[in-house]
PDB file of C-alpha atoms in Angstrom:
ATOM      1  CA  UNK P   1       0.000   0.000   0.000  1.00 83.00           C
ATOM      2  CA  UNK P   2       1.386   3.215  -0.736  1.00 93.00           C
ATOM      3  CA  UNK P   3       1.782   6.148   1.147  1.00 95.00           C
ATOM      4  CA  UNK P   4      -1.013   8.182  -0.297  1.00 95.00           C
ATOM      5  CA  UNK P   5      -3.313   5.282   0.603  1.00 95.00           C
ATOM      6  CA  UNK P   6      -2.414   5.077   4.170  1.00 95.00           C
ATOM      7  CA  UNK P   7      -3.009   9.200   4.567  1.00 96.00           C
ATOM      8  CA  UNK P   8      -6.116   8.738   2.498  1.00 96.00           C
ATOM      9  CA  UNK P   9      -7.523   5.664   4.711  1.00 96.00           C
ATOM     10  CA  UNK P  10      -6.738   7.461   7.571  1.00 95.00           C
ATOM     11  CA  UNK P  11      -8.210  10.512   6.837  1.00 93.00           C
ATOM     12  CA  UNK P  12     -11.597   9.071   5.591  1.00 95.00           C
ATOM     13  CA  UNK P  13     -11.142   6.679   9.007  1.00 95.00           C
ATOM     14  CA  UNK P  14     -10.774  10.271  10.885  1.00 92.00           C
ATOM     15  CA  UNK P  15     -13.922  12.309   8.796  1.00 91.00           C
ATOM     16  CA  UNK P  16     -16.139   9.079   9.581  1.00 91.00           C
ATOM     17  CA  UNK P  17     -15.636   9.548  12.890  1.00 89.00           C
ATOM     18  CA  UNK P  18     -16.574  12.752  13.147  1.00 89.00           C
ATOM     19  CA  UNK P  19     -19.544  12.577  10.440  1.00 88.00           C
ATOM     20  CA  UNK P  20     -20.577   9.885  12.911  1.00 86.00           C
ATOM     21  CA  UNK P  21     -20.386  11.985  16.542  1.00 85.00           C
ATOM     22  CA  UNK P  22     -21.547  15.176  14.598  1.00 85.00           C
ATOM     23  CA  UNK P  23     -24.824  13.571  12.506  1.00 82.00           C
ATOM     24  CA  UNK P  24     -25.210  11.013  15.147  1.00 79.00           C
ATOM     25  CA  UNK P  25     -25.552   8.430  12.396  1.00 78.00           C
ATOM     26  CA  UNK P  26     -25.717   5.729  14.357  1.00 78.00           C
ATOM     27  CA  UNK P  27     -28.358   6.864  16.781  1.00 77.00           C
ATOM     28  CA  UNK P  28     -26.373   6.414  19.568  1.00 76.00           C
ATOM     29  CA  UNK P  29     -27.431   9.691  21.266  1.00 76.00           C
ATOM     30  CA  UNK P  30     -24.471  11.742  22.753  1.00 78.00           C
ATOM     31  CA  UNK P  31     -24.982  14.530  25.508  1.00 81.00           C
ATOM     32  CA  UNK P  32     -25.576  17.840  23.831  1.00 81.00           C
ATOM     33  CA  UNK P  33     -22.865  19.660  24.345  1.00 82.00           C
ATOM     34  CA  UNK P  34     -20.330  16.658  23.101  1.00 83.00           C
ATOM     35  CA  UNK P  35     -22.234  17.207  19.496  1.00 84.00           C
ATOM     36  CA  UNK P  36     -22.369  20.811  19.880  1.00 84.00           C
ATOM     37  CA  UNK P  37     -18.372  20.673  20.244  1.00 86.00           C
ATOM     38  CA  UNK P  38     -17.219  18.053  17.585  1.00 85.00           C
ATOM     39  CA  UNK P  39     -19.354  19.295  14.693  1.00 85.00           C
ATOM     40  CA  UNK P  40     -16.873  22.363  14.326  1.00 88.00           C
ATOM     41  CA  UNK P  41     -13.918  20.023  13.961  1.00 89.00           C
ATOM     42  CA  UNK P  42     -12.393  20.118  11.159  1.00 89.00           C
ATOM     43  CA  UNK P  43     -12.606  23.962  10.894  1.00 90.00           C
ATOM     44  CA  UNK P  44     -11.119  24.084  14.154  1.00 91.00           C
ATOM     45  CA  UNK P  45      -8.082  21.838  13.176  1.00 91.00           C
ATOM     46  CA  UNK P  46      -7.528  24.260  10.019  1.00 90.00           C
ATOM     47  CA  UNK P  47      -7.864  27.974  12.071  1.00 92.00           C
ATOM     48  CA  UNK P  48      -5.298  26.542  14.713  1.00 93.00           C
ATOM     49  CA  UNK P  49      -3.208  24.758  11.882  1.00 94.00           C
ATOM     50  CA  UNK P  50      -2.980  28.682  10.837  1.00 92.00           C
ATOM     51  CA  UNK P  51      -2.413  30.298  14.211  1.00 93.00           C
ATOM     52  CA  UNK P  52       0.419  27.704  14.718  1.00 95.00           C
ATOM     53  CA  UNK P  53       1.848  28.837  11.139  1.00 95.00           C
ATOM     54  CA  UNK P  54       1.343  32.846  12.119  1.00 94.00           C
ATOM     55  CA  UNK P  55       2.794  32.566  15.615  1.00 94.00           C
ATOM     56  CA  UNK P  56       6.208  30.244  13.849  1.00 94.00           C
ATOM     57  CA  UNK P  57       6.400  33.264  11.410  1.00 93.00           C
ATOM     58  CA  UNK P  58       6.193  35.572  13.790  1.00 92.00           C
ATOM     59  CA  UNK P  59       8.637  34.320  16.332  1.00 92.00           C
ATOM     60  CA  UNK P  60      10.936  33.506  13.548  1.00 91.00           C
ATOM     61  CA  UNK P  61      10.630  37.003  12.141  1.00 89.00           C
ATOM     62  CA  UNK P  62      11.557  38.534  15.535  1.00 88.00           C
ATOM     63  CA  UNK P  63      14.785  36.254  16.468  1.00 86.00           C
ATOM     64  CA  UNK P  64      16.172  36.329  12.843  1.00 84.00           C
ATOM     65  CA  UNK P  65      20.045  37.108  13.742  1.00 82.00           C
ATOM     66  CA  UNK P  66      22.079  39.788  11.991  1.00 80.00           C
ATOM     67  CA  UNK P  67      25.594  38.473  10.759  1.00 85.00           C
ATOM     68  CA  UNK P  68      27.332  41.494  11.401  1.00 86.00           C
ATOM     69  CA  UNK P  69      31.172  40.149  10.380  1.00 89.00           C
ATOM     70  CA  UNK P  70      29.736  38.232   7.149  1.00 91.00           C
ATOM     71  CA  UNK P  71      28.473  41.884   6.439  1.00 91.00           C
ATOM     72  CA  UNK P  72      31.479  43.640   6.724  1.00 93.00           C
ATOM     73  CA  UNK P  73      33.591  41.002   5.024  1.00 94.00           C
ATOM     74  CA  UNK P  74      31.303  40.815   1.941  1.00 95.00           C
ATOM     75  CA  UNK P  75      31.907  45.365   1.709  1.00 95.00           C
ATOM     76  CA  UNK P  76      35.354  44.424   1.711  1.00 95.00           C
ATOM     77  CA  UNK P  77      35.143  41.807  -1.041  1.00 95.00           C
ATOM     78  CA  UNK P  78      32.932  44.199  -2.753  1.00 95.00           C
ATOM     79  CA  UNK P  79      35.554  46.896  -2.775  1.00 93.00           C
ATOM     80  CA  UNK P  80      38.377  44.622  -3.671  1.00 93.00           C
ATOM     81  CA  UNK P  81      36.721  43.370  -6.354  1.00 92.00           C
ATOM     82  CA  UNK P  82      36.168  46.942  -7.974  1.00 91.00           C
ATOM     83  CA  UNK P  83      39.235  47.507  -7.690  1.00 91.00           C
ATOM     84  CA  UNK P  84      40.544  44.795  -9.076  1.00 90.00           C
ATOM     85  CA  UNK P  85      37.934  45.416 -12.307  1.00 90.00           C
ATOM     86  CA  UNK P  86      39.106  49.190 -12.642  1.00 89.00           C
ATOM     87  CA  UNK P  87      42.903  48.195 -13.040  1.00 88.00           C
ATOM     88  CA  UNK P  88      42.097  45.718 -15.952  1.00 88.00           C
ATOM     89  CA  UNK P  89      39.829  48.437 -17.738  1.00 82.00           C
ATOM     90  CA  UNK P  90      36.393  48.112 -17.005  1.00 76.00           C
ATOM     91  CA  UNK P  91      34.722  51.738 -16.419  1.00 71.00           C
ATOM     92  CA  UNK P  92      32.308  52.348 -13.781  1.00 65.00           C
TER      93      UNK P  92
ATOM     94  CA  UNK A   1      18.602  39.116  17.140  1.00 61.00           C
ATOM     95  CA  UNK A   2      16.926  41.204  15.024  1.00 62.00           C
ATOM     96  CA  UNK A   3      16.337  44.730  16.283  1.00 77.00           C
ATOM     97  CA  UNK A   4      13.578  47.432  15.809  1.00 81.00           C
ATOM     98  CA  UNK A   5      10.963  46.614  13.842  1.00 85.00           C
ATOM     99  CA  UNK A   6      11.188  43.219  12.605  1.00 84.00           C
ATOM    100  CA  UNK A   7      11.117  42.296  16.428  1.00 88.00           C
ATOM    101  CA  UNK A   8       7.952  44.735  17.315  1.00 89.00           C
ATOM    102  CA  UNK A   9       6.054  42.544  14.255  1.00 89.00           C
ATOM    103  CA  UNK A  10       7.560  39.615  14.861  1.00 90.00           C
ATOM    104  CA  UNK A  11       5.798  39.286  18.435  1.00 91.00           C
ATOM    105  CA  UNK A  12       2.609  41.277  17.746  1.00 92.00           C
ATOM    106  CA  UNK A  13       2.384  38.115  14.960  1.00 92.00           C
ATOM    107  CA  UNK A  14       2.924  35.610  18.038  1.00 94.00           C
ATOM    108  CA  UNK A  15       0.530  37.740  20.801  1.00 95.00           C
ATOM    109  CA  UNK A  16      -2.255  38.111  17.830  1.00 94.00           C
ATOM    110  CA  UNK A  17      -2.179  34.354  16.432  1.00 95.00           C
ATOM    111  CA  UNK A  18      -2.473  33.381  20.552  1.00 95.00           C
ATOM    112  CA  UNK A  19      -5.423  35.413  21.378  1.00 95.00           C
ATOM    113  CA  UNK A  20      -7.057  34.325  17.989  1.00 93.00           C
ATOM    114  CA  UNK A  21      -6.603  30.661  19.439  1.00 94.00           C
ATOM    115  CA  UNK A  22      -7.454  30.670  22.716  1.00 94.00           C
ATOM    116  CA  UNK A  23     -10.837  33.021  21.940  1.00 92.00           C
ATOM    117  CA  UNK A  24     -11.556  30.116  19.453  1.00 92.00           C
ATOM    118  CA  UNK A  25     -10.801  27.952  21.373  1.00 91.00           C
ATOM    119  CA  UNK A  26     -13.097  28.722  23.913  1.00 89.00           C
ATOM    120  CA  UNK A  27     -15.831  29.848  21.622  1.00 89.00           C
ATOM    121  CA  UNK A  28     -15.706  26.307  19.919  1.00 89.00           C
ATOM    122  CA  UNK A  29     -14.619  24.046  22.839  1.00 88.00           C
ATOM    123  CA  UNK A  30     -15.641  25.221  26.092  1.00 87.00           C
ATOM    124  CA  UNK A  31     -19.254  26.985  25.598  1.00 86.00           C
ATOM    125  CA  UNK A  32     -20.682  24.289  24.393  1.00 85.00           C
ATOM    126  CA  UNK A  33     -19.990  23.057  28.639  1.00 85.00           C
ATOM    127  CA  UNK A  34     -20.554  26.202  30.020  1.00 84.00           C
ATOM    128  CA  UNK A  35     -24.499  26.672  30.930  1.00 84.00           C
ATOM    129  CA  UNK A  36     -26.875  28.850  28.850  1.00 80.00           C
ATOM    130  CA  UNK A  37     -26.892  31.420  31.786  1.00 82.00           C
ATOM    131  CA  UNK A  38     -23.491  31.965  31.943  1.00 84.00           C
ATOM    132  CA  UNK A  39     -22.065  35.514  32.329  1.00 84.00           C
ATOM    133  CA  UNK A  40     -18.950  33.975  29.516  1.00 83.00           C
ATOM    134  CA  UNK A  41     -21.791  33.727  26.877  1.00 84.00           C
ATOM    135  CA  UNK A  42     -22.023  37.684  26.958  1.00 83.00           C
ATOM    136  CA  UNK A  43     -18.392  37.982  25.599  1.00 83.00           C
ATOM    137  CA  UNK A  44     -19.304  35.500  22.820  1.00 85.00           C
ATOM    138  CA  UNK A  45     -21.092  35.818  19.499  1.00 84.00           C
ATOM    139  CA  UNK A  46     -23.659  33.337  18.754  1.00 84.00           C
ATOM    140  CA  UNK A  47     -22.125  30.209  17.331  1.00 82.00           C
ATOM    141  CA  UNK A  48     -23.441  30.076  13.916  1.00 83.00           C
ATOM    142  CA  UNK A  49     -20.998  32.811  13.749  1.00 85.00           C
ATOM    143  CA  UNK A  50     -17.480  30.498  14.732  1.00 84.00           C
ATOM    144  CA  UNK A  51     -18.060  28.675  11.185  1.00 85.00           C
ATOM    145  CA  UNK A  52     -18.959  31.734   9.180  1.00 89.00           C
ATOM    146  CA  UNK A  53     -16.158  34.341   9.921  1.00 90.00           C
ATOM    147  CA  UNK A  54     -13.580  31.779   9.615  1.00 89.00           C
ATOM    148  CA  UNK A  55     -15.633  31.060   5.627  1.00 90.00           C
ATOM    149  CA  UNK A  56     -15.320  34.455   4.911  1.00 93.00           C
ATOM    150  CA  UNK A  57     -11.736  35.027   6.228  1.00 92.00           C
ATOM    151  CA  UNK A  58     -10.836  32.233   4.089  1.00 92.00           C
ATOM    152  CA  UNK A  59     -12.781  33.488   0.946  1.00 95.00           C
ATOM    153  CA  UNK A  60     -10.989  37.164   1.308  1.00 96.00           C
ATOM    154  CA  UNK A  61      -7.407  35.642   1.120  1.00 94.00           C
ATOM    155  CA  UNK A  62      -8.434  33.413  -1.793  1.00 96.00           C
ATOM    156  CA  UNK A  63      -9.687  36.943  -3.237  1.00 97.00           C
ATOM    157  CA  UNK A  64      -6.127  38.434  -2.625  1.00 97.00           C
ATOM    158  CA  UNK A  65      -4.019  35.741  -3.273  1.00 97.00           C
ATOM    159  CA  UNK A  66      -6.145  35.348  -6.930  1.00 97.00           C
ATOM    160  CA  UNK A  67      -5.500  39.645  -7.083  1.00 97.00           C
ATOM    161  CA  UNK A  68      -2.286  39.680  -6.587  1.00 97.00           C
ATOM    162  CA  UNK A  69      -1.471  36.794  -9.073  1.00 96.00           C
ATOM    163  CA  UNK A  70      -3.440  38.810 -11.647  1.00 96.00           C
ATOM    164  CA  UNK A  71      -1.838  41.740 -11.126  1.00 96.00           C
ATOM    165  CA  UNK A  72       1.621  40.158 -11.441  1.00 95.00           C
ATOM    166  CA  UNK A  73       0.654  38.560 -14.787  1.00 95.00           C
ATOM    167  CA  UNK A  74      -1.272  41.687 -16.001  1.00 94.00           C
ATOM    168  CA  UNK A  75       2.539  43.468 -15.637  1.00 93.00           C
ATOM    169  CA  UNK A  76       4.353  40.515 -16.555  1.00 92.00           C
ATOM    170  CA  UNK A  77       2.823  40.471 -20.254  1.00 88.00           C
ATOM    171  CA  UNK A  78       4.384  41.091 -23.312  1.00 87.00           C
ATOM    172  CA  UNK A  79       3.289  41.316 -26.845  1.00 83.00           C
ATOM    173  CA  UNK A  80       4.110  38.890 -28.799  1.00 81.00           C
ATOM    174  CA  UNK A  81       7.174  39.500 -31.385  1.00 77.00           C
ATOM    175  CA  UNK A  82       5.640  39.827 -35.343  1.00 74.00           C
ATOM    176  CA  UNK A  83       8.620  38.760 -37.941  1.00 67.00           C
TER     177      UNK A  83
END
């Protein structure tokens, strides 16, 4: 069996599940509030799927470090470099 | 670390994204348990609306992602050479 089978069985094993506690398919008559909570699901799984994405931007945004040596050295290769252009001819 | 501004967005990104989860996160999780007369249920909307904001949330940044991607094609064209 493939790998796209396994995610695909388990998915549609997951989504029965919850068809079945949401629609109460089986008759099997859940307290209210259990059905009231596992009919949003899915949706819920998706908006914290994003928050989790968001928040690893974010902190990932804010602790990017600044290479400050790899900076300098690359002006100084810079500047070498035109020099080393200008003395075989090329105008800038 | 980065300084200045990239660290002021960075963590209004991680303080906004854990509000947004915790509020929905209660709205969808913990109300249901919570009885009807409940002084919580005040700072809630009704819950029709915890499927239908996220909808149109999701329908607005189909709407800009399809923008943008027009927009970039729109300037990206170029007429085709005659011989």
């Amino acid at each position: 069996m493939t790998k796209l089978l396994q995610w695909l069985f388990g998915v549609a094993v997951v989504l029965a599940v919850w068809a079945l506690v949401s629609f109460d398919l089986l008759d099997l008559s859940l307290p209210r509030p259990y059905r009231e909570a596992a009919w949003p699901m899915p949706l819920y799984l998706l908006v914290s799927l994003g928050c989790y994405s968001l928040a690893t931007v974010g902190y990932r945004v804010a602790t990017f470090n600044d290479c400050e040596e790899a900076a300098k050295e690359l002006q100084e290769q810079i500047k070498e470099a035109r020099e080393d252009l200008r003395k075989k001819g090329l105008k800038m | 670390m980065a300084t200045g501004v990239d660290q002021a967005v960075g963590m209004s990104l991680v303080v906004f994204s854990l509000l947004l989860f915790t509020y929905y996160s209660v709205w969808v999780i913990i109300l249901p348990f919570v009885e009807s007369n409940h002084v919580l249920h005040k700072y809630f909307l009704p819950r029709e609306y915890s499927v239908i904001l996220p909808g149109i949330a999701a329908v607005i940044l189909l709407l800009c992602i399809g923008a943008f991607t027009a927009v970039i094609m729109w300037k990206n064209r170029k007429p085709k050479k005659v011989d």
